[in-house]
Each structure stands twice: as structure tokens, then as C-alpha cells.
Coordinates of C-alpha atoms in Angstrom, one line a residue:
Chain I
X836 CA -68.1 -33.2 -28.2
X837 CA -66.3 -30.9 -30.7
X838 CA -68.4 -28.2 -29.7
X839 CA -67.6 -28.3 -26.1
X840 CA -63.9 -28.5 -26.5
X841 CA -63.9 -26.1 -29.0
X842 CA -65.7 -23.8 -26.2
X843 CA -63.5 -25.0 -23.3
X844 CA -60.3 -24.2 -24.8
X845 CA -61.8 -20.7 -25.9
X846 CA -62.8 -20.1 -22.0
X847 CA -59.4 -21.3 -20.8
X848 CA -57.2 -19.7 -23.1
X849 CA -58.6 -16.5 -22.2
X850 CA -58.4 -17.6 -18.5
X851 CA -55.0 -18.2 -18.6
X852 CA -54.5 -14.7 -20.8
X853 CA -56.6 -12.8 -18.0
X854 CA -54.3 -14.5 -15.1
X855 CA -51.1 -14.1 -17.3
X856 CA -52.3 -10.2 -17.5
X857 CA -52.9 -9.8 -13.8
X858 CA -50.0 -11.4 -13.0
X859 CA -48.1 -8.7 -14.8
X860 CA -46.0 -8.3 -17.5
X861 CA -42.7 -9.5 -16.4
X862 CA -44.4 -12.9 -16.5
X863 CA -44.1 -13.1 -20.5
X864 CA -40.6 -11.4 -20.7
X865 CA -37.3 -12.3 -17.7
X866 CA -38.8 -14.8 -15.6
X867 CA -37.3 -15.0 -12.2
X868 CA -37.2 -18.6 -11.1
X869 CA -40.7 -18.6 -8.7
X870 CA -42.4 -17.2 -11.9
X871 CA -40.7 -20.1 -14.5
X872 CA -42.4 -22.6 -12.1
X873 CA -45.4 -20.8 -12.3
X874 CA -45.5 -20.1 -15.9
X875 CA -44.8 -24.2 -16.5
X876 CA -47.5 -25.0 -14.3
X877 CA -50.1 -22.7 -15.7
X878 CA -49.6 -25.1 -18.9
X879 CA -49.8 -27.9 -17.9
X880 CA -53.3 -27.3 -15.4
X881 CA -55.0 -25.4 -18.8
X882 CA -54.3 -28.3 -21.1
X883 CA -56.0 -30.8 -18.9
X884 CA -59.4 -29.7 -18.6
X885 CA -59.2 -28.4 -21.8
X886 CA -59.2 -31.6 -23.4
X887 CA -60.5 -33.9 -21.0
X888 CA -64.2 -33.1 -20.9
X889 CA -65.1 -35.2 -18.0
X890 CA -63.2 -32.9 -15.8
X891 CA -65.2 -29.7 -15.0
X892 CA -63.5 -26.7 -16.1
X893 CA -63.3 -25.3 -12.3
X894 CA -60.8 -28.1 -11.9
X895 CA -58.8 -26.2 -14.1
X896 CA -59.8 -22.3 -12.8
X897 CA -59.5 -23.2 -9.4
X898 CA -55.9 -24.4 -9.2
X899 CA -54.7 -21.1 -11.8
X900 CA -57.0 -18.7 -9.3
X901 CA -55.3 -20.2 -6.9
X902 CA -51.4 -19.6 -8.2
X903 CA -52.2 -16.4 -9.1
X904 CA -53.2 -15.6 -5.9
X905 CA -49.6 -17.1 -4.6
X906 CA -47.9 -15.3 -6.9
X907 CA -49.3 -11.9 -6.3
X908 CA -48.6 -12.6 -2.5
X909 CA -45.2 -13.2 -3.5
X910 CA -44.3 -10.7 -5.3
X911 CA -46.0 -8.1 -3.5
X912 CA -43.7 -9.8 -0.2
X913 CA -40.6 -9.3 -2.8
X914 CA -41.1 -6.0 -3.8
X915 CA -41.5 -4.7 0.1
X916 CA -39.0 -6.4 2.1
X917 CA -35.3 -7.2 0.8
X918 CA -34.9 -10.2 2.7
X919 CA -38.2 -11.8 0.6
X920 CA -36.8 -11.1 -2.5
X921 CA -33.2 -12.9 -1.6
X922 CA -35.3 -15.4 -0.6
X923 CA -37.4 -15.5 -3.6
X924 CA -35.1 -14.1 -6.5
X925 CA -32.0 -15.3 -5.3
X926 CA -28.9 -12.4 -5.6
X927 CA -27.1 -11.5 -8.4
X928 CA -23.5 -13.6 -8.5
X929 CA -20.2 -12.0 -9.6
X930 CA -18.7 -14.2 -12.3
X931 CA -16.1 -11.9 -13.6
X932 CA -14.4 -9.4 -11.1
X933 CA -11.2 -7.5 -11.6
X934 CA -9.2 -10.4 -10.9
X935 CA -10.7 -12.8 -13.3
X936 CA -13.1 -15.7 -13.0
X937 CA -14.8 -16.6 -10.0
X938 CA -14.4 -19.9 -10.1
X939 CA -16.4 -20.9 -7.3
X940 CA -19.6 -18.7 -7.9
X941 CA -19.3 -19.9 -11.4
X942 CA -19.8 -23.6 -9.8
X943 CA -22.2 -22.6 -8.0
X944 CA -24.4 -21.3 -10.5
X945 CA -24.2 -24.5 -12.8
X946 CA -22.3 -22.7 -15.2
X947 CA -18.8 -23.7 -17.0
X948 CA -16.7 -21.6 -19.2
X949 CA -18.6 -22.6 -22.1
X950 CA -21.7 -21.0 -20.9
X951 CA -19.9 -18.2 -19.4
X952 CA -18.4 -17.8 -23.1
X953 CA -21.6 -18.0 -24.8
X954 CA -22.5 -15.7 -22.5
X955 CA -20.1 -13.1 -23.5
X956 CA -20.2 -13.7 -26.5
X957 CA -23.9 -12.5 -26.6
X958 CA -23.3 -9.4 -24.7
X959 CA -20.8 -8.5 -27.4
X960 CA -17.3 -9.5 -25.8
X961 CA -15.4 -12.0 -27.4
X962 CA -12.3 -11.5 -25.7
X963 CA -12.9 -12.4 -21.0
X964 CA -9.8 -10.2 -20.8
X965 CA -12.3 -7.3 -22.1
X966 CA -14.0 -7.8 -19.0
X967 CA -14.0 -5.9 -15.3
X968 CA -17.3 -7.8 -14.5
X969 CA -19.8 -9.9 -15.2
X970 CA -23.0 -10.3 -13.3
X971 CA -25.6 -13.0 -13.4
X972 CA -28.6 -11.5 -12.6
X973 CA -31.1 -13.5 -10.6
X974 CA -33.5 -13.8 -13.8
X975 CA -30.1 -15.6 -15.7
X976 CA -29.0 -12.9 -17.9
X977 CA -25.5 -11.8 -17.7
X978 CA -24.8 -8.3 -17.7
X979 CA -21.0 -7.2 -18.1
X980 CA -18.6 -4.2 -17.6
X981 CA -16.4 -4.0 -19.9
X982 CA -12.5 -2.7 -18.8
X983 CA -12.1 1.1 -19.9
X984 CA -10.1 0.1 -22.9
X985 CA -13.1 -1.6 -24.6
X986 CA -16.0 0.1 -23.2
X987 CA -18.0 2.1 -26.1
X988 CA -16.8 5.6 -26.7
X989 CA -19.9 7.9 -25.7
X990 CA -20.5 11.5 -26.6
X991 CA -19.4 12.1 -22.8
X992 CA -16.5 10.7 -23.4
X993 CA -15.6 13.0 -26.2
X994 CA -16.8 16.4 -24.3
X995 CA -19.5 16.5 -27.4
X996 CA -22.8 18.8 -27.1
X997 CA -25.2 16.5 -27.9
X998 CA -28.9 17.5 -28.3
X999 CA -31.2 15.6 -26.8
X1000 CA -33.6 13.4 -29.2
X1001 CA -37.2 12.1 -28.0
X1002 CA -39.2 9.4 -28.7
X1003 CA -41.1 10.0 -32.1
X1004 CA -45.0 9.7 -32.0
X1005 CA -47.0 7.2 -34.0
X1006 CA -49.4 9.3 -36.0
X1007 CA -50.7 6.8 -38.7
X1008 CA -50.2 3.3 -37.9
X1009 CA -51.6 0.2 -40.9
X1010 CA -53.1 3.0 -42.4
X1011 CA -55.0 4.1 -39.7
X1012 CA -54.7 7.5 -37.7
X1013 CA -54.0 6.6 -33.8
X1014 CA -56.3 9.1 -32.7
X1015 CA -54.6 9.5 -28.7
X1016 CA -51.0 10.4 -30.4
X1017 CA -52.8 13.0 -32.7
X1018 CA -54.0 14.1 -29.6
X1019 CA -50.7 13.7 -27.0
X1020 CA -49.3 16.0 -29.8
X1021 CA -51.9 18.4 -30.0
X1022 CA -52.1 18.1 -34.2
X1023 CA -54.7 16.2 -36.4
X1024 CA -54.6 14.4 -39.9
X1025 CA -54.5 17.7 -41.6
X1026 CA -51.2 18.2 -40.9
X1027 CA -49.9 15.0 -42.2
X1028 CA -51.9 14.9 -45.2
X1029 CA -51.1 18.9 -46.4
X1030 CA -47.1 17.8 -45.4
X1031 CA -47.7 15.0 -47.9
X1032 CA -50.0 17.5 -51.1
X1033 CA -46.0 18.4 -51.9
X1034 CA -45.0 14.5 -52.9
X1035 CA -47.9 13.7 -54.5
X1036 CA -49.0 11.5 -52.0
X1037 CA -52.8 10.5 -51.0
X1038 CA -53.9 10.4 -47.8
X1039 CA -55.4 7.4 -48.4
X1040 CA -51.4 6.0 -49.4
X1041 CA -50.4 6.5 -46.1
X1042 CA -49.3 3.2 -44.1
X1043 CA -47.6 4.6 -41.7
X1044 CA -46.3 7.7 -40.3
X1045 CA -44.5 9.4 -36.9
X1046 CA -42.8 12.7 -36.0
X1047 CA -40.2 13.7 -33.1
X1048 CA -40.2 16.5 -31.9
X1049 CA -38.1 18.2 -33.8
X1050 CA -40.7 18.3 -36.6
X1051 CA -39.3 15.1 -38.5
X1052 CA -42.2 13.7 -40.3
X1053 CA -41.3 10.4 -41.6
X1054 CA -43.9 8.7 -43.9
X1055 CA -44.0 5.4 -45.4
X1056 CA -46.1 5.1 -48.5
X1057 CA -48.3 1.5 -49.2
X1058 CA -45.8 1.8 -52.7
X1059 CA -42.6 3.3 -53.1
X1060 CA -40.0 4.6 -50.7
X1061 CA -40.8 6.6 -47.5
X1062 CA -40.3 10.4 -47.4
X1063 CA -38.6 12.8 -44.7
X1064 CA -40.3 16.1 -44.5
X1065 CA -39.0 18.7 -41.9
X1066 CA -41.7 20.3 -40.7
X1067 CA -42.0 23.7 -38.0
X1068 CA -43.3 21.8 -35.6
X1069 CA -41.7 21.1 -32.2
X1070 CA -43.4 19.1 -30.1
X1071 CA -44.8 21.6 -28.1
X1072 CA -43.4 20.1 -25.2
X1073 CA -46.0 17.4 -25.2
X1074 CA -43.8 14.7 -24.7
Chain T
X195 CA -54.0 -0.8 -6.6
X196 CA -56.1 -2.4 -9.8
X197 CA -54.2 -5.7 -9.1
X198 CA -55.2 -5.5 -5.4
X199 CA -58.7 -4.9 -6.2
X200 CA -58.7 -8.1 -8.9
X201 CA -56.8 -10.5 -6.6
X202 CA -59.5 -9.8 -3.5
X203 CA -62.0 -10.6 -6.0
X204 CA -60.5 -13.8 -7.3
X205 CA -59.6 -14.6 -3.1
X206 CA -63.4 -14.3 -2.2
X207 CA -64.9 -16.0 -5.2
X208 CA -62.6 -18.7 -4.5
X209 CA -63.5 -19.2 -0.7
X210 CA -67.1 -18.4 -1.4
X211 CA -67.1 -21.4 -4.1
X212 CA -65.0 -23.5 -1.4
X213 CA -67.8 -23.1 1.1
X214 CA -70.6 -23.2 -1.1
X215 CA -69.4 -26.8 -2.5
X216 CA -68.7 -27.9 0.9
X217 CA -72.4 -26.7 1.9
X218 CA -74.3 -28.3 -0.8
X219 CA -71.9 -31.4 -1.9
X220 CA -72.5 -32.5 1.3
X221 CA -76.2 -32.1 1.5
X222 CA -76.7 -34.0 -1.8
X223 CA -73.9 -36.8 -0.9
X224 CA -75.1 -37.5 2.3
X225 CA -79.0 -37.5 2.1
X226 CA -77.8 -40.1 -1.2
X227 CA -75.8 -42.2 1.5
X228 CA -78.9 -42.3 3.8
X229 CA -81.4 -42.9 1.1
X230 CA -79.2 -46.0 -0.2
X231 CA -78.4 -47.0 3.0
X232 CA -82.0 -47.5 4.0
X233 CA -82.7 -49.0 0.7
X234 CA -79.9 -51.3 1.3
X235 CA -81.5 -52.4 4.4
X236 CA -85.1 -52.8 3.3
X237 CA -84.2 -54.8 -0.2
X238 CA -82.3 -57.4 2.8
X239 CA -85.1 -56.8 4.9
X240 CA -87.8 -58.1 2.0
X241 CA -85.7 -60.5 -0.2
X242 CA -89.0 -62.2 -0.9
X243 CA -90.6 -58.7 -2.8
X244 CA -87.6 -56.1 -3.2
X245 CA -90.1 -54.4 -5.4
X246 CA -91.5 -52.8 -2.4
X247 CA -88.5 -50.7 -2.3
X248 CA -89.9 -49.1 -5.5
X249 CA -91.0 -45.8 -4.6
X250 CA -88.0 -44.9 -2.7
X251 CA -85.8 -46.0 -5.2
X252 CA -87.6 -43.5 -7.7
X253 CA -87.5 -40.4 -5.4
X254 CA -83.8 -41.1 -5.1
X255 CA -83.5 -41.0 -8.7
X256 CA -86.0 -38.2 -9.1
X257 CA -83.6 -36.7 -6.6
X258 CA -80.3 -37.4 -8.1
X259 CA -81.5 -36.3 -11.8
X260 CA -82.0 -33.2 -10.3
X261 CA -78.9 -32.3 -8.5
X262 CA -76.6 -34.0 -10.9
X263 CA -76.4 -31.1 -13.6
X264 CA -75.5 -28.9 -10.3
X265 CA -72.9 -31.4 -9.6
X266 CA -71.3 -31.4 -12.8
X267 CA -69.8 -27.6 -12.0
X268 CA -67.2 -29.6 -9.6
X269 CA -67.6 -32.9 -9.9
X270 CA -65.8 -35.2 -12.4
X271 CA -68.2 -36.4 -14.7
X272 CA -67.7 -40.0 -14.4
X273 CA -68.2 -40.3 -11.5
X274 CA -71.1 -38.9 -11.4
X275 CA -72.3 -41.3 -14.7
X276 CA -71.7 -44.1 -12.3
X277 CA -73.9 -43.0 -9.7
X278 CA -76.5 -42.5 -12.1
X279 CA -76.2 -45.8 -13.8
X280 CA -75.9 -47.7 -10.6
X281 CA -79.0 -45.9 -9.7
X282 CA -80.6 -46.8 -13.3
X283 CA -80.0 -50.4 -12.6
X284 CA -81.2 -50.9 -9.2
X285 CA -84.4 -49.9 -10.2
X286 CA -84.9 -52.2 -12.6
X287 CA -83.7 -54.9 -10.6
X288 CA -86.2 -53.7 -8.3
X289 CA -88.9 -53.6 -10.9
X290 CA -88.2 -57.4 -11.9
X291 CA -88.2 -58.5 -8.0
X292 CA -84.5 -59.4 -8.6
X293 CA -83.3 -59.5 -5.2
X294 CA -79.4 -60.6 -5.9
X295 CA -79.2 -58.0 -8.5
X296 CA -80.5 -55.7 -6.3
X297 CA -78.8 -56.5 -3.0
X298 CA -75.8 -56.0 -4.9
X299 CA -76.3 -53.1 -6.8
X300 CA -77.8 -50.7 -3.4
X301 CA -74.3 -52.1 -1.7
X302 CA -72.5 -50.2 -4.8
X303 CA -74.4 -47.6 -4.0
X304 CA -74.0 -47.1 -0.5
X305 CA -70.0 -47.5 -1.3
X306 CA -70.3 -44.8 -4.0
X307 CA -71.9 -42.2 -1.9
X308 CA -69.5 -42.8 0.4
X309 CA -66.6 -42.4 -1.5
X310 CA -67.9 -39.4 -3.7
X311 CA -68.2 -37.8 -0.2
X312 CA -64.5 -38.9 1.0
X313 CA -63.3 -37.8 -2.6
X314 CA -64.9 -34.4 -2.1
X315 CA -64.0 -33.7 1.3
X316 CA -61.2 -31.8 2.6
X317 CA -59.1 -34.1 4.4
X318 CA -55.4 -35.5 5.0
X319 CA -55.9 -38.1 2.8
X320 CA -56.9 -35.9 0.0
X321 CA -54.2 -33.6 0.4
X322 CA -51.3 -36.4 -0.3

């Protein structure tokens, strides 16, 4: 009996992992509500065959196939026609407008001034006068605009030249050289390890390492503090 | 596209699995509920030597054994194990000439067979 549990919740956790990856990957992260009641049921169908032997594990695939396929049909009906996805995703409710609270959409929603403070409060304002607008969107979050007054200064804002940065590469990740970014940015472990000779640091050392592409090669030792070495290369508009 | 390509898969395995359990479900279940049915009739039929029904009671079991490991893909287990013991039991009832035992045990039968085949079916009542 252990055997066969042990092998049934193997072949349905990966089950559920292959649905959950078909599904897509907003699944795991901001569920919109269709995709909360799918997630919930997912659980509770893949716990019940997976402990109670007597049921046959189809009676467990079959429903999960099943809401998958639902899902992708609504979804794909979302994504194409705009009165599907009100239907489905609901609309994003003004809380906050230039006059205040709206009181009524906050009702509504379920929400009192409590949540709507917590709310704020986790977007970074403290103060509701701070705030032109706040938006719940139809996955729950609240997103805000702040008045002009509060807003974060940017480098627009001050008429300042700012050079655009990129996303630095991954070369050596737990050690181990990620071959496809040594290749995205046309370089190999040579590089890294005749950039690292200079601080008497062994290849073998290396945990992790990445570079921009303005040739900043940052390194982090297995001991010790990590190194910044400016190197010539830039990027050679690889990414 | 990929996603298209893996939800038609999972859409055709699923009808194809539909059909094929509808298919042979029903051809197991119901040539059970005519076997048992007949057997039913006979053991009434001979209360004085139920043991004739022997042989036919054996083919169904000979029968059974060998679609029941086919069966437990989509059927719950139990009842399936009731089947079988019901099955178990009414031959040796048969074997000792017990005719009560017997009588009673092929009506089980016949109201198993029936019900696996209501249970499995797609209809209203298994809907709600």
C-alpha cells in the first residue's frame, strides 16, 4: 500500500505541475478570480485520489484534463474579445479619484477604509490625501497615482541625461558556467577567469558571476567579498 | 500555438477515453447482467440441484477475473471487490447445493450489475 501511494502522489503531483504549466504562468503569480477557483479546485481533486487508493487515478486526471481544458477556452475567449474578459475578469474599480473616496465602488468591492488603508499603506502612501487615484485591479491589487506633490522625483523630472543601463548576464551561476549567456554574449570562461588571475582568485572559487554591458564584471567568491572589475567589453549589442 | 497543440491533445485523449469506457464498460456490464440474470433464473428454476448452474457460474467468474484488472483503470475499486466476492460466494453456494444461499446471492448479483451499469452511465441522474 505504501508503495502505491508513494507512486500515486508522484504521478499526480507531476500531473498537476504539467496542467499548472500549460495553464500558464499567471496561474502561480496574480490570479484573476476564474483562475483562484480553478487553482482551489485543482487541490482538492489531486489530494483525493492520491490518498484514496480505491479510487482509480483517472478519477483524478479526468476532472484536472478536464478544467484545464475550461480554462484554456476561457482565457483564450478573454484574451480575444473585451466583452469576455469583463465578463470573466471583472473591470478595474476607481477607489480614489480626484475628489476623494468612492464611497460606493469601495462598497461594492467589499472593501472598507481599513483595507483600503492597508492597501496604501503597501503601495508606499501613508497619507489618502497623497493620492489622485487608486485602482483595484481585477486580480485585487491596488495600484495608485500619487498627486504631483508626492510622486517620485525621476531623472525626467530633473532634465538629467541619464544613460541607459541593461540587464546584466548571468555568466557563472552555483559555480557553474551557464553555457547559453556565455553564448548570448559572445565570450567564454576565459574571459572571466583571466579578469579574475589579477585578485588571486581560482577559477574553481567562483560562485557566481555577471557583466552588463558596460563591461562591469561583478564576481562573488565561495570566501570573502565579491570583486568589481571594469572590463573593455560592451556588450556587443547582444542584448 | 504549443498550448493549442497540448490542449487538442488532452481534448481527444479525453473523448477517446470517454468513448472507449462507454464501448467496453458496457460490454463487460451488460453480458455480467445477462449471465446473472439467467443464472438467477435457472438456480429458481432447479431449487432441488442448484449445482447444475455450476459451469455457468465458473465461465462468469473465468469472465470477470479477466476483465476486472481492465476495469480497475475507471472503476472504483470497491465496487468492483464486491462483484468479485459476490461472485466468489455464489459458487460455493452452488458447489454445496445451497439453494437459499444461492438464490440470494445471484439476486445481489443481478442488482450489482445493474447498478455498476447505472453508476457508469452518462445520465441525468449521474449528473446531479
Amino acid at each position: 500500500m505504501t508503495f502505491t501511494l508513494i507512486v500515486r502522489s508522484i504521478l499526480i503531483y507531476f500531473l498537476v505541475f504539467i496542467f499548472l504549466r500549460i495553464m500558464g504562468k499567471r496561474q502561480i503569480g496574480e490570479m484573476q478570480p476564474f483562475e483562484l477557483v480553478i487553482t482551489l479546485i485543482f487541490a482538492d481533486l489531486a489530494t483525493i485520489p492520491m490518498s484514496d487508493t480505491a479510487l482509480p487515478l483517472v478519477h483524478g486526471i479526468i476532472p484536472i484534463a478536464t478544467l484545464a481544458i475550461i480554462h484554456f477556452i476561457l482565457t483564450t475567449l478573454s484574451m480575444n474579445s473585451l466583452f469576455f474578459r469583463k465578463l470573466i475578469n471583472g473591470k478595474p474599480v476607481i477607489v480614489i479619484n480626484p475628489d476623494g473616496v468612492d464611497y460606493d465602488n469601495l462598497s461594492k468591492l467589499n472593501m472598507n477604509f481599513n483595507d483600503l488603508m492597508e492597501n496604501l499603506r503597501g503601495c508606499g502612501y501613508f497619507n489618502i490625501e497623497e493620492v489622485l487615484y487608486a485602482i483595484v485591479q481585477t486580480n485585487g491589487t491596488l495600484t495608485v497615482l500619487p498627486r504631483a506633490p508626492y510622486a517620485p522625483i525621476t531623472a525626467n523630472n530633473l532634465k538629467i541625461d541619464v544613460e541607459q543601463s541593461s540587464l546584466p548576464i548571468i555568466l557563472i551561476s552555483e559555480g557553474k558556467a551557464v553555457k547559453e549567456n556565455f553564448k548570448l554574449a559572445k565570450l567564454n570562461i576565459n574571459f572571466v577567469n583571466e579578469k579574475i588571475k589579477d585578485y588571486n582568485i581560482k577559477p574553481d572559487d567562483v560562485i557566481f558571476a555577471q557583466i552588463n554591458n558596460k563591461g562591469k564584471l561583478y564576481v562573488q567568491p565561495k570566501k570573502g567579498k565579491f570583486i568589481l572589475i571594469e572590463t573593455n567589453y560592451n556588450g556587443d549589442g547582444n542584448w | 500555438m504549443k498550448r493549442i497543440i497540448f490542449i487538442a491533445i488532452i481534448f481527444v485523449a479525453l473523448i477517446t477515453l470517454a468513448t472507449i469506457e462507454v464501448i467496453s464498460v458496457n460490454n463487460v456490464i451488460k453480458h455480467l447482467e445477462i449471465e446473472t440474470t439467467e443464472i438467477q433464473s435457472q438456480i429458481e428454476y432447479n431449487k432441488e440441484d442448484v449445482s447444475v448452474v455450476l459451469n455457468k457460474v465458473e465461465n462468469i467468474k473465468n469472465y470477470w477475473n479477466k476483465y476486472e484488472n481492465k476495469l480497475c483503470l475507471i472503476f472504483n475499486h470497491k465496487d468492483l471487490s464486491t462483484i468479485t466476492d459476490s461472485l466468489n460466494k455464489l459458487s460455493s453456494y452452488v458447489e454445496n447445493n445451497d439453494y437459499d444461499n444461492a438464490f440470494v446471492e445471484s439476486n445481489l448479483l443481478v442488482e450489482y450489475a445493474t447498478k455498476s451499469k447505472h453508476v457508469m452511465g452518462f445520465n441525468l441522474q449521474n449528473l446531479f
